[in-house]
Amino acid sequence: MNYEFMKRINDHRIQKEIDARIAQDALREKARQEKQDKHDAAILITAFVVCTFVIGLLGG
């Protein structure tokens, strides 16, 4: 096998590894974002409930 052929095979392996890492990072980021979204939603719901309760106390 000549040098150019081996270099292409090596470059292909490196590119596959890079692609796999990018995909793994994307999945990790998606999971992190979903967790953050759930956290934000919980805060908004809690704030809404507390505000509704306070308004009820003040108005009633």
PDB file of C-alpha atoms in Angstrom:
ATOM      1  CA  MET A   1       0.000   0.000   0.000  1.00  0.00           C
ATOM      2  CA  ASN A   2       1.276   3.382  -0.808  1.00  0.00           C
ATOM      3  CA  TYR A   3       1.501   6.399   1.444  1.00  0.00           C
ATOM      4  CA  GLU A   4      -1.387   8.338  -0.148  1.00  0.00           C
ATOM      5  CA  PHE A   5      -3.795   5.420   0.292  1.00  0.00           C
ATOM      6  CA  MET A   6      -2.837   4.987   3.954  1.00  0.00           C
ATOM      7  CA  LYS A   7      -3.150   8.734   4.504  1.00  0.00           C
ATOM      8  CA  ARG A   8      -6.689   8.732   3.059  1.00  0.00           C
ATOM      9  CA  ILE A   9      -7.686   5.807   5.283  1.00  0.00           C
ATOM     10  CA  ASN A  10      -6.267   7.591   8.336  1.00  0.00           C
ATOM     11  CA  ASP A  11      -7.979  10.864   7.389  1.00  0.00           C
ATOM     12  CA  HIS A  12     -11.274   8.997   6.994  1.00  0.00           C
ATOM     13  CA  ARG A  13     -10.905   7.401  10.454  1.00  0.00           C
ATOM     14  CA  ILE A  14     -10.103  10.757  12.014  1.00  0.00           C
ATOM     15  CA  GLN A  15     -13.140  12.347  10.337  1.00  0.00           C
ATOM     16  CA  LYS A  16     -15.405   9.549  11.586  1.00  0.00           C
ATOM     17  CA  GLU A  17     -14.124  10.085  15.128  1.00  0.00           C
ATOM     18  CA  ILE A  18     -14.676  13.839  14.864  1.00  0.00           C
ATOM     19  CA  ASP A  19     -18.213  13.285  13.549  1.00  0.00           C
ATOM     20  CA  ALA A  20     -18.961  10.883  16.409  1.00  0.00           C
ATOM     21  CA  ARG A  21     -17.733  13.405  18.984  1.00  0.00           C
ATOM     22  CA  ILE A  22     -19.797  16.186  17.412  1.00  0.00           C
ATOM     23  CA  ALA A  23     -22.900  13.985  17.512  1.00  0.00           C
ATOM     24  CA  GLN A  24     -22.207  13.044  21.139  1.00  0.00           C
ATOM     25  CA  ASP A  25     -21.748  16.706  22.076  1.00  0.00           C
ATOM     26  CA  ALA A  26     -24.997  17.596  20.325  1.00  0.00           C
ATOM     27  CA  LEU A  27     -26.882  14.936  22.292  1.00  0.00           C
ATOM     28  CA  ARG A  28     -25.342  16.170  25.535  1.00  0.00           C
ATOM     29  CA  GLU A  29     -26.295  19.759  24.721  1.00  0.00           C
ATOM     30  CA  LYS A  30     -29.849  18.716  23.845  1.00  0.00           C
ATOM     31  CA  ALA A  31     -30.217  16.896  27.179  1.00  0.00           C
ATOM     32  CA  ARG A  32     -28.808  19.902  29.043  1.00  0.00           C
ATOM     33  CA  GLN A  33     -31.187  22.254  27.245  1.00  0.00           C
ATOM     34  CA  GLU A  34     -34.199  20.041  28.010  1.00  0.00           C
ATOM     35  CA  LYS A  35     -33.223  19.971  31.683  1.00  0.00           C
ATOM     36  CA  GLN A  36     -32.869  23.762  31.698  1.00  0.00           C
ATOM     37  CA  ASP A  37     -36.260  24.156  29.997  1.00  0.00           C
ATOM     38  CA  LYS A  38     -37.929  21.971  32.636  1.00  0.00           C
ATOM     39  CA  HIS A  39     -36.256  23.992  35.377  1.00  0.00           C
ATOM     40  CA  ASP A  40     -37.417  27.263  33.825  1.00  0.00           C
ATOM     41  CA  ALA A  41     -40.962  25.936  33.443  1.00  0.00           C
ATOM     42  CA  ALA A  42     -41.044  24.896  37.107  1.00  0.00           C
ATOM     43  CA  ILE A  43     -39.942  28.372  38.156  1.00  0.00           C
ATOM     44  CA  LEU A  44     -42.605  30.034  35.990  1.00  0.00           C
ATOM     45  CA  ILE A  45     -45.365  27.752  37.306  1.00  0.00           C
ATOM     46  CA  THR A  46     -44.276  28.360  40.898  1.00  0.00           C
ATOM     47  CA  ALA A  47     -44.185  32.130  40.342  1.00  0.00           C
ATOM     48  CA  PHE A  48     -47.654  32.025  38.778  1.00  0.00           C
ATOM     49  CA  VAL A  49     -49.084  30.044  41.704  1.00  0.00           C
ATOM     50  CA  VAL A  50     -47.489  32.351  44.282  1.00  0.00           C
ATOM     51  CA  CYS A  51     -48.681  35.490  42.462  1.00  0.00           C
ATOM     52  CA  THR A  52     -52.192  34.083  42.143  1.00  0.00           C
ATOM     53  CA  PHE A  53     -52.223  33.270  45.856  1.00  0.00           C
ATOM     54  CA  VAL A  54     -50.962  36.734  46.831  1.00  0.00           C
ATOM     55  CA  ILE A  55     -53.462  38.461  44.541  1.00  0.00           C
ATOM     56  CA  GLY A  56     -56.210  36.317  46.047  1.00  0.00           C
ATOM     57  CA  LEU A  57     -55.180  37.327  49.552  1.00  0.00           C
ATOM     58  CA  LEU A  58     -54.972  41.008  48.675  1.00  0.00           C
ATOM     59  CA  GLY A  59     -58.146  41.100  46.664  1.00  0.00           C
ATOM     60  CA  GLY A  60     -60.287  38.879  48.826  1.00  0.00           C
TER      61      GLY A  60
END
